[in-house]
Structures are given as C-alpha cells and as structure tokens.
Coordinates of C-alpha atoms in Angstrom, one line a residue:
M1 CA 151.6 25.9 4.8
K2 CA 149.4 23.1 2.7
G3 CA 152.0 20.4 4.1
R4 CA 150.7 21.3 7.7
S5 CA 147.2 20.5 6.4
I6 CA 148.6 17.4 4.7
S7 CA 149.5 16.3 7.9
Q8 CA 146.9 17.8 10.0
N9 CA 144.5 15.7 7.8
G10 CA 146.5 12.7 7.7
F11 CA 145.9 12.5 11.3
L12 CA 142.5 13.4 11.5
L13 CA 142.5 10.7 8.7
V14 CA 144.2 7.6 11.6
L15 CA 141.7 9.0 14.8
S16 CA 139.2 8.6 12.4
A17 CA 139.8 5.2 11.6
I18 CA 141.3 4.7 15.6
G19 CA 137.1 5.9 16.2
I20 CA 135.3 2.7 13.7
L21 CA 137.9 0.3 15.0
L22 CA 137.3 1.1 18.5
V23 CA 132.9 1.6 17.1
S24 CA 133.5 -2.5 15.4
I25 CA 135.2 -3.6 18.6
A26 CA 132.0 -2.4 21.1
L27 CA 129.6 -3.6 18.6
A28 CA 130.8 -6.7 18.4
Q29 CA 131.2 -7.0 22.6
G30 CA 127.1 -5.8 22.6
P31 CA 125.5 -3.0 24.2
R32 CA 127.0 -3.3 28.3
V33 CA 123.3 -3.8 29.6
F34 CA 122.5 -4.6 33.7
W35 CA 120.3 -7.7 33.1
Q36 CA 120.7 -11.3 31.8
E37 CA 120.5 -11.9 28.1
A38 CA 119.3 -15.0 26.5
A39 CA 122.5 -17.9 25.1
K40 CA 124.0 -18.1 22.2
E41 CA 124.0 -21.5 22.0
P42 CA 121.1 -23.2 20.8
A43 CA 118.0 -22.7 23.8
V44 CA 116.1 -25.7 25.5
V45 CA 112.7 -26.2 23.5
F46 CA 109.8 -26.2 25.8
N47 CA 107.3 -28.5 23.4
S48 CA 103.6 -29.7 24.5
P49 CA 103.3 -33.0 23.9
P50 CA 102.2 -34.1 20.6
S51 CA 99.7 -35.9 21.5
F52 CA 98.2 -37.4 24.9
A53 CA 96.2 -40.3 23.7
P54 CA 99.6 -43.6 24.1
I55 CA 99.2 -41.9 28.2
A56 CA 95.5 -42.6 27.5
D57 CA 95.6 -46.1 25.8
K58 CA 97.5 -47.1 28.6
V59 CA 96.0 -45.9 31.5
I60 CA 92.8 -46.7 30.6
P61 CA 91.4 -50.1 30.8
A62 CA 92.4 -50.0 34.2
V63 CA 90.3 -46.6 34.9
V64 CA 86.6 -47.8 36.4
T65 CA 84.0 -46.5 37.4
V66 CA 82.0 -46.9 40.9
Y67 CA 78.1 -46.7 41.0
T68 CA 76.4 -46.4 45.2
T69 CA 73.6 -46.4 46.3
R70 CA 72.7 -45.1 49.7
T71 CA 68.8 -44.9 51.3
F72 CA 68.4 -41.8 53.2
N73 CA 65.4 -43.0 55.9
P74 CA 64.0 -39.7 58.6
S75 CA 62.4 -41.4 60.2
Q76 CA 63.7 -41.1 62.9
F77 CA 61.7 -38.2 63.9
E78 CA 58.5 -37.7 64.0
P79 CA 55.8 -35.8 62.6
G80 CA 55.6 -32.1 62.2
Q81 CA 59.2 -31.5 63.3
F82 CA 60.5 -30.3 59.9
F83 CA 59.7 -29.4 56.6
F84 CA 61.5 -30.8 54.3
F85 CA 61.6 -29.0 50.4
F86 CA 61.9 -32.5 48.6
G87 CA 59.3 -35.3 50.5
P88 CA 60.2 -36.6 53.6
G89 CA 59.8 -40.2 52.6
P90 CA 62.5 -42.9 53.5
H91 CA 64.3 -42.8 49.7
K92 CA 67.5 -44.3 47.7
E93 CA 70.1 -41.9 46.6
K94 CA 72.3 -43.0 44.1
G95 CA 75.9 -41.6 42.7
M96 CA 78.6 -41.9 41.5
G97 CA 83.4 -41.8 40.8
S98 CA 85.6 -43.5 39.5
G99 CA 89.1 -45.5 40.3
F100 CA 91.6 -47.9 38.9
I101 CA 92.7 -51.0 39.3
L102 CA 95.8 -51.7 41.3
T103 CA 95.9 -56.3 41.1
P104 CA 95.3 -58.1 38.3
D105 CA 93.0 -60.0 41.2
G106 CA 90.2 -57.0 41.3
Y107 CA 91.9 -54.4 44.4
I108 CA 90.0 -50.8 42.9
L109 CA 91.8 -47.4 44.9
T110 CA 88.6 -45.0 45.2
N111 CA 87.7 -41.6 47.3
N112 CA 86.0 -42.8 50.5
H113 CA 83.9 -40.1 50.4
V114 CA 82.4 -42.0 46.5
V115 CA 81.9 -44.8 48.5
E116 CA 81.1 -43.9 52.4
G117 CA 77.8 -45.1 53.8
A118 CA 76.4 -46.8 50.5
E119 CA 74.8 -49.9 50.8
V120 CA 75.7 -51.7 47.1
I121 CA 78.7 -50.8 45.0
K122 CA 78.5 -51.7 41.8
V123 CA 82.1 -51.0 39.3
E124 CA 81.8 -50.4 35.5
I125 CA 85.4 -51.9 33.0
G126 CA 85.5 -50.7 30.1
D127 CA 84.5 -49.0 27.2
K128 CA 82.6 -50.8 24.2
D129 CA 82.6 -53.7 25.8
K130 CA 80.8 -53.0 29.0
K131 CA 80.8 -55.5 32.1
R132 CA 79.5 -54.3 35.7
Y133 CA 80.6 -56.6 39.2
D134 CA 79.4 -56.0 42.1
A135 CA 81.7 -54.1 44.8
R136 CA 82.4 -54.7 48.5
K137 CA 83.8 -52.4 50.7
V138 CA 87.7 -53.6 52.0
G139 CA 88.6 -50.6 54.0
S140 CA 89.2 -47.0 54.1
D141 CA 90.8 -43.9 56.2
E142 CA 88.0 -40.4 55.8
K143 CA 91.3 -38.6 56.9
V144 CA 92.8 -38.9 53.5
D145 CA 89.6 -39.6 52.1
I146 CA 91.2 -43.1 50.4
A147 CA 88.9 -46.7 50.3
L148 CA 90.2 -49.8 48.2
I149 CA 86.7 -52.2 47.4
K150 CA 87.5 -55.5 46.2
I151 CA 85.8 -57.3 43.0
E152 CA 85.9 -61.4 42.3
A153 CA 87.5 -61.2 38.6
K154 CA 90.8 -62.4 36.9
N155 CA 93.2 -61.1 34.8
L156 CA 92.4 -57.2 35.1
P157 CA 94.4 -54.3 33.1
T158 CA 96.3 -52.2 36.2
V159 CA 97.9 -49.0 36.7
V160 CA 101.3 -48.4 37.8
L161 CA 101.6 -46.1 40.3
G162 CA 104.6 -43.5 39.8
D163 CA 107.0 -41.7 43.0
S164 CA 104.3 -38.1 43.5
D165 CA 107.8 -37.2 45.2
Q166 CA 109.1 -36.4 42.1
V167 CA 106.8 -34.4 40.6
V168 CA 107.1 -31.0 39.9
A169 CA 104.7 -27.7 39.5
G170 CA 104.9 -26.7 35.3
D171 CA 104.5 -30.7 35.0
W172 CA 102.0 -32.2 32.3
V173 CA 99.8 -34.3 33.8
M174 CA 96.5 -36.1 33.2
A175 CA 93.6 -37.3 34.7
I176 CA 91.1 -40.1 34.1
G177 CA 87.3 -40.2 34.8
S178 CA 83.6 -40.3 34.6
P179 CA 82.4 -36.9 35.4
F180 CA 78.8 -35.5 34.8
Q181 CA 78.6 -39.7 33.4
F182 CA 81.4 -39.6 30.9
P183 CA 83.2 -42.6 31.2
H184 CA 87.0 -42.2 30.6
T185 CA 86.8 -38.4 30.8
V186 CA 90.4 -37.6 29.3
T187 CA 92.1 -33.8 30.4
A188 CA 95.2 -32.7 30.6
G189 CA 96.6 -29.4 32.5
I190 CA 100.0 -28.5 34.8
V191 CA 100.8 -28.8 38.7
S192 CA 99.9 -26.1 39.8
A193 CA 101.4 -26.8 42.9
R194 CA 102.1 -29.4 45.9
A195 CA 101.5 -29.1 49.4
R196 CA 97.7 -27.6 49.2
H197 CA 96.5 -27.5 52.7
L198 CA 92.7 -27.3 52.9
G199 CA 91.8 -28.1 56.2
G200 CA 92.4 -32.1 57.2
P201 CA 95.0 -33.0 59.4
Y202 CA 97.3 -35.0 56.6
D203 CA 96.7 -32.5 53.7
D204 CA 99.0 -32.8 50.9
F205 CA 97.4 -32.2 47.5
L206 CA 98.7 -31.5 44.7
Q207 CA 97.2 -28.6 42.6
T208 CA 96.8 -29.6 38.6
D209 CA 94.9 -26.8 36.6
A210 CA 93.3 -30.3 34.0
S211 CA 89.3 -30.2 34.1
I212 CA 88.0 -31.5 37.1
N213 CA 84.6 -32.7 38.1
P214 CA 81.8 -33.5 39.0
G215 CA 82.2 -38.0 39.2
N216 CA 85.9 -37.1 38.5
S217 CA 86.5 -37.6 41.6
G218 CA 88.5 -41.1 42.7
G219 CA 90.1 -41.4 39.7
P220 CA 93.8 -40.8 38.3
L221 CA 96.1 -38.6 38.1
V222 CA 98.7 -39.5 35.3
N223 CA 102.5 -38.2 34.7
M224 CA 103.2 -38.3 30.9
R225 CA 105.3 -41.7 31.2
G226 CA 101.4 -43.1 32.3
E227 CA 102.1 -43.1 36.8
V228 CA 100.3 -42.4 38.7
V229 CA 101.0 -40.2 41.0
G230 CA 97.6 -38.6 43.0
I231 CA 94.5 -39.2 43.1
N232 CA 91.7 -36.9 42.2
S233 CA 89.3 -35.3 45.6
I234 CA 88.8 -32.2 45.2
I235 CA 87.2 -29.2 43.4
I236 CA 87.2 -25.5 44.3
S237 CA 84.7 -24.1 43.0
P238 CA 81.8 -21.2 43.4
S239 CA 79.8 -23.3 40.5
M240 CA 81.2 -27.0 40.7
G241 CA 82.6 -27.2 38.4
N242 CA 85.7 -27.2 36.6
V243 CA 87.7 -23.5 37.2
G244 CA 91.5 -24.8 36.5
L245 CA 90.9 -25.4 41.0
G246 CA 91.3 -29.2 41.5
F247 CA 93.4 -31.3 44.2
S248 CA 94.7 -35.1 44.3
I249 CA 96.8 -36.7 47.3
P250 CA 100.0 -37.5 45.7
I251 CA 99.7 -41.7 45.2
K252 CA 103.8 -41.8 48.0
L253 CA 100.7 -40.9 50.3
V254 CA 97.9 -43.8 49.4
K255 CA 101.0 -46.1 48.9
A256 CA 101.8 -46.3 52.8
L257 CA 98.7 -46.7 54.4
L258 CA 97.8 -49.2 51.7
P259 CA 99.0 -52.9 53.1
E260 CA 97.0 -51.9 56.5
L261 CA 93.1 -51.1 54.7
K262 CA 93.6 -54.3 52.7
E263 CA 94.8 -56.7 56.6
T264 CA 92.9 -54.5 59.2
G265 CA 90.2 -52.6 56.6
K266 CA 91.1 -48.9 58.8
V267 CA 94.4 -47.4 59.3
V268 CA 95.3 -47.3 63.2
R269 CA 97.3 -43.7 63.7
S270 CA 100.2 -43.2 66.1
W271 CA 99.1 -40.1 69.0
L272 CA 102.2 -38.2 70.4
G273 CA 99.0 -36.0 72.2
V274 CA 99.8 -31.7 71.8
N275 CA 98.6 -29.1 70.4
I276 CA 100.2 -27.0 67.7
Q277 CA 101.0 -24.6 65.7
D278 CA 103.1 -23.5 63.2
L279 CA 106.3 -20.8 63.9
T280 CA 106.2 -17.1 62.8
P281 CA 108.6 -15.0 62.2
E282 CA 108.2 -12.6 65.5
L283 CA 107.3 -16.0 67.2
A284 CA 110.4 -17.5 66.2
E285 CA 112.1 -14.2 67.2
S286 CA 110.6 -14.3 70.7
F287 CA 111.6 -17.7 71.2
G288 CA 115.0 -17.5 70.3
L289 CA 114.7 -19.2 67.1
K290 CA 116.5 -18.1 64.4
E291 CA 113.8 -19.7 61.9
T292 CA 110.3 -20.1 61.6
K293 CA 111.1 -24.5 60.6
G294 CA 110.2 -26.4 63.5
V295 CA 106.3 -26.8 65.3
L296 CA 105.1 -24.5 68.9
I297 CA 103.3 -26.8 70.6
T298 CA 100.5 -25.0 72.1
Q299 CA 99.4 -27.3 75.1
V300 CA 100.3 -31.2 76.1
S301 CA 97.4 -33.7 77.4
K302 CA 97.5 -35.2 80.6
D303 CA 99.0 -38.5 80.5
S304 CA 99.6 -37.9 76.9
P305 CA 102.7 -39.7 75.2
A306 CA 104.3 -35.9 75.0
D307 CA 103.2 -35.7 79.2
K308 CA 105.2 -38.9 80.1
G309 CA 108.2 -37.8 76.9
G310 CA 108.9 -34.9 79.0
L311 CA 107.3 -32.4 77.1
E312 CA 106.0 -28.6 77.8
K313 CA 104.4 -25.7 76.4
G314 CA 106.1 -23.7 74.7
D315 CA 109.1 -26.5 73.1
I316 CA 109.6 -26.6 69.2
I317 CA 109.7 -29.8 67.8
L318 CA 112.3 -29.8 65.5
E319 CA 112.9 -33.7 64.2
V320 CA 110.5 -36.2 64.6
G321 CA 112.7 -39.8 63.5
G322 CA 115.9 -37.5 62.3
K323 CA 113.5 -35.8 59.8
P324 CA 112.6 -32.2 60.5
A325 CA 109.2 -31.4 61.4
E326 CA 109.2 -28.2 59.3
N327 CA 105.1 -27.3 59.9
E328 CA 102.1 -29.0 61.2
S329 CA 101.1 -31.3 58.6
Q330 CA 105.2 -32.1 58.3
L331 CA 104.8 -32.8 61.8
R332 CA 101.4 -35.3 61.4
G333 CA 102.1 -37.0 59.2
L334 CA 105.5 -37.8 60.3
I335 CA 103.6 -39.3 63.8
S336 CA 100.9 -40.9 61.9
G337 CA 104.6 -42.5 60.2
F338 CA 105.2 -44.7 63.2
A339 CA 103.1 -47.8 64.0
P340 CA 101.4 -47.3 67.9
G341 CA 103.5 -48.3 70.9
S342 CA 106.9 -47.1 68.8
K343 CA 110.1 -45.3 70.8
V344 CA 110.4 -42.4 68.4
G345 CA 112.9 -39.6 68.8
F346 CA 112.2 -35.9 68.9
K347 CA 114.5 -33.2 69.1
T348 CA 113.2 -29.9 70.7
F349 CA 113.6 -26.2 71.0
R350 CA 113.7 -25.2 74.7
S351 CA 114.9 -21.5 76.6
G352 CA 117.7 -21.1 73.8
Q353 CA 118.7 -25.3 74.3
V354 CA 117.9 -28.4 71.8
I355 CA 117.0 -31.0 74.0
E356 CA 116.7 -34.8 72.3
R357 CA 114.2 -37.8 74.3
A358 CA 112.5 -40.5 73.1
I359 CA 108.9 -41.0 73.6
A360 CA 106.5 -44.4 73.0
L361 CA 104.2 -42.8 70.8
E362 CA 100.3 -44.4 72.0
M363 CA 97.1 -45.3 69.5
R364 CA 95.1 -42.2 69.3
P365 CA 91.8 -42.8 71.8
E366 CA 88.4 -43.2 70.4
P367 CA 86.3 -40.3 70.7
E368 CA 85.5 -40.3 74.5
K369 CA 81.6 -42.0 74.3
V370 CA 79.4 -40.8 77.0
S371 CA 76.1 -43.0 78.0
K372 CA 72.6 -41.7 77.2
T373 CA 71.7 -41.8 81.1
A374 CA 75.0 -39.2 82.1
V375 CA 73.9 -35.5 81.9
Q376 CA 76.2 -33.6 79.0
K377 CA 77.1 -29.5 80.1
P378 CA 76.1 -27.8 77.6
G379 CA 78.6 -26.0 75.2
N380 CA 76.1 -23.5 74.4
I381 CA 72.7 -22.7 75.9
I382 CA 71.2 -25.4 73.0
G383 CA 74.0 -27.9 73.6
V384 CA 75.1 -27.7 70.1
K385 CA 78.7 -28.6 68.5
V386 CA 79.8 -26.7 65.6
T387 CA 82.4 -25.9 63.1
D388 CA 83.4 -24.3 60.3
L389 CA 82.3 -26.2 56.5
T390 CA 85.8 -26.8 54.4
P391 CA 85.5 -27.1 51.1
Q392 CA 87.1 -30.7 51.4
K393 CA 84.4 -31.3 53.9
A394 CA 81.9 -29.7 51.6
L395 CA 82.3 -32.5 48.8
A396 CA 83.0 -35.4 50.8
L397 CA 79.1 -34.8 52.2
N398 CA 77.5 -34.1 49.1
Y399 CA 77.5 -30.2 50.2
D400 CA 77.3 -27.9 47.0
T401 CA 78.5 -24.5 49.4
S402 CA 80.3 -23.2 50.8
K403 CA 78.8 -21.7 53.5
G404 CA 76.5 -22.3 56.7
S405 CA 78.2 -24.5 60.4
L406 CA 78.9 -28.3 60.2
V407 CA 77.2 -30.0 63.0
V408 CA 80.0 -31.5 65.1
S409 CA 77.9 -32.7 68.3
V410 CA 74.6 -31.8 69.9
S411 CA 74.3 -32.5 74.0
D412 CA 72.0 -35.4 74.9
Q413 CA 69.7 -32.0 76.9
S414 CA 69.3 -30.7 73.5
P415 CA 66.3 -29.7 72.7
L416 CA 67.5 -30.7 69.4
A417 CA 68.9 -34.4 70.8
D418 CA 66.3 -36.0 67.9
I419 CA 66.5 -33.7 64.9
L420 CA 70.2 -33.1 64.3
V421 CA 72.6 -34.8 64.3
P422 CA 76.9 -34.7 63.1
N423 CA 77.2 -33.3 59.7
D424 CA 74.3 -31.9 59.3
L425 CA 74.8 -28.0 57.7
I426 CA 73.3 -25.2 59.9
I427 CA 72.8 -22.4 56.9
E428 CA 70.2 -20.0 59.0
V429 CA 69.1 -19.2 62.6
N430 CA 65.6 -16.9 63.2
G431 CA 65.7 -15.8 59.7
T432 CA 69.6 -15.0 59.2
E433 CA 72.1 -16.2 57.4
I434 CA 74.9 -19.0 58.3
G435 CA 78.3 -17.4 56.6
N436 CA 80.3 -19.9 59.4
A437 CA 80.9 -21.6 62.9
K438 CA 81.1 -17.7 64.7
S439 CA 78.2 -15.9 63.0
F440 CA 76.5 -19.6 64.4
N441 CA 78.2 -19.1 68.1
D442 CA 77.5 -15.4 67.8
L443 CA 73.8 -16.0 67.5
V444 CA 73.1 -18.2 70.1
A445 CA 75.2 -16.2 72.4
K446 CA 72.1 -14.0 72.4
L447 CA 69.1 -16.1 72.8
K448 CA 67.4 -16.1 76.4
T449 CA 65.3 -19.7 78.0
G450 CA 61.6 -18.9 76.6
D451 CA 63.2 -18.0 73.5
L452 CA 61.4 -19.1 70.4
V453 CA 63.9 -20.8 67.6
R454 CA 63.9 -21.6 64.1
I455 CA 66.8 -23.3 62.3
Q456 CA 67.4 -24.3 58.8
Y457 CA 69.3 -27.2 58.1
Q458 CA 70.6 -29.3 55.5
R459 CA 71.4 -33.3 55.6
E460 CA 72.9 -34.7 52.1
K461 CA 70.2 -33.0 49.0
Y462 CA 67.5 -32.1 52.2
I463 CA 66.6 -29.3 53.3
G464 CA 64.7 -29.0 56.6
Y465 CA 62.6 -26.5 59.2
Y466 CA 62.1 -26.7 63.0
A467 CA 61.2 -24.8 65.1
F468 CA 62.0 -25.1 69.5
R469 CA 61.9 -23.3 72.7
V470 CA 65.1 -22.8 75.0
L471 CA 64.4 -24.7 77.6

C-alpha cells in the first residue's frame, strides 16, 4: 500500500508539473482574444507640434487686411413705397476681410465677396510698421468666390502655394486673418473633412475646426510646412461666430483659375448643356449599373453641345477626358477645366452598353436678356422668382440669417418690378415668416387678383416693407 501510495504521489507530481508548464506557456502566449491587440513594437507617438510660431513667422508678413467702401443708394425707389429701419438715404458701407500676397509686385488673392461692389479697396500690410495701399480689382469669379487684386509695390513678402490634394482629414492646419478687425490673428486646428458641398456649382471645400470668424474671409489656410492649401471663405454658425465649422477653398482649384483672372479678369467656362443628378443605389440598379459612380442626365438642352454630340436623357456619364465623373461636383469640375471649343471624349452608359463619343464643348451662354418693351410672362401671379438662401450665399451677401427666399428675377409686369432686385431677401409676406423658397411660393400660390399684399424684405443690412395689390 505504501509503495502504491508513493507511486500515485509521484504520478500526481508529474501531472502537476505538466499542468504548471502548460499554464506557463498559455500565460506567455497571452489570452485568446477576438479583437486586434496593440502591437508589441514601440508605438508611433502622435504629438501636437511644440509651437506654431515658426509657421506664423514665415506666413504672417504676406497676409494682408483688405478694407472696402461701398455706396448703398435707394434713390431708385419712390417716396412712401418702403421704410427702412436704419434710414433711407444714400450712405457708405465699410467692410473688411483678409488676403495674401502672391507676387513681390503686389498681386493679392482674396474672396470675391470681400471686394464685390466695392468702390474703394485698400490693403494694409505689416504689423508694427503698417502701411496702406490703394488696390484695384484685376479679376474675380463669383462661382468659386475668389478675387485677384493689385497694389503698386515692390519687393513684397509672398506666400508659397501648396498642394491641397495632399491634405487629409486629421492634418494640422493654421488659419491667419483679421477676424473682428484684429489683424494677423492666428488660429490652429485640424482638417475636419474634404470635398464638402454647400450648394455652389463648384464647391469642393476643405472643412476645418481652426477658429474662423467674420473678417477671416480671404485669408490663408496653411499646412505644417507653411504652404497655403486653402482660402478661408465660409463659416456656418447660428450666431455668425466660430463653432468649429469653417470652410476653405482648396488652393488647387484656385491655381487653375489664376492665369485667366490675371489676363482677362474673369473665368470663361465650358458648357455641356445638361441637367444632372447623382445616382442612388436604387437608380443605379434600375439602369443596370452595379455601382453608384456616375452622373445621370435628366435633361438635355436643345442645340447644346450635349444635344449635338448625341447625349440623351437617361444616359449616365462615367468619364470625361479619360477621368472618372463619379458625382455632379466632379463632372462640373471636369467640364469647366476644358476651354470652350475643346473636343472632349465622353464615356457614357446607356441601355446596358458603354458608349464612347467625342463632344465639342462651347462657351457657357449668357443668361437670356429680355427687352424692356417685351411682355414677360411671370412665373407666378406676382412675377417674382426666388430660390433658397444657402449659407454660402448668405455670407457672400452679408445676410446674418439662413431664413428667407432670395430673389432671382422680377418680371417687368410685376407690381414689384421697381421695388425688388436680384439678391434681395424676402423675409415676410402678410405677417407670415418666410423660411425658404417653398414657403414663399406656397403663399403666393394662394393669392388672387385684387388681394392686398405686404412684404418685408432685406437688402444687405437694410430692412423695408412694401404693400401692393395683385394686378
């Protein structure tokens, strides 16, 4: 019994040793997990820069403050037709923004909305030793919201233009400008997103949480090498102050337009002549496409380049000039990149087949002008066409609200023909607040001949009323 007991104890000792060994091996290997564990090698440490000062020192000398003066003159209106809360007489309006110097001889880039309509433009350069120059507008493009201005000077400090295509969400950036009349204010943050669209035909904004406020417009957005990658242009905020939603025009888009602005003062874009929309998964499937990459044609203008080139409603544009056209924004950018008269290859999808064709693009036609003596058929009973007020338009037109319907055109036969002009904001009809174009059109649709109508409208910072009877 004793021998057997010793044998059993020895066997148990062996089992215990094996168990300890197996546990040791298991512990050495770590627990079995179904998630990704951190690597054992030294981690990459993501540190914020110790200081933005070297970048600021490099760029600030080439950042300027832009001062403007405009005249607002309501003399076209007859006495008693409207009332302003702030006085009806002609007056000067002053504004300010930012910009940055491109060349030593004084070419400066800023936003179009900073200098649009300005009779006087002055540029202030320097920090301690400030100097002001008279400036003239060389060229501008309202659709992208850029302007090139010029001062007469020599040996000026300049910025370096970078590559906005290399910017990705999460990159550190710095904004420089003159918010609330504080020149050379530096703020920092990250790129929050790329390719943001805010309602404009060529929108491709970089979004940033670097603090941007009124007065920053036209100033540079700078990467960590001190290169300009964007032009600060728009903020979205209920209070028109910074809430971490700033938008900058990518510098690559701007660089493509600068030579034309300098030479001709404007940007001439090519025209295809189609109405388009992005594909949804359901639309793509219904047309027999496996992906939503492509742009659907919803209408083709008669005698347009698209019509002459054989495009039809229901075609899906896949490529332009060998480059993919995955959405509306990309397609517009590709078309505008070709000079009028260019013959460009298009790859389209129709009835299950991919079709390639060459189409000669044309210059975008000017909006049709109607003679004052011609009778215009109004679109509604009061002859006023409106659109929604987008954040981009609100900022460009100095409206501190997102509500109202923006006047696009007024018929010559309208009772408001001598009152409203394009870009006026209709904010109330018969005491009912107007939130957007739909609410205005819905109210107007209920009007009938002989009805008395009172509107409240805004033109920049001035608000007025006008009453009339429907003709």
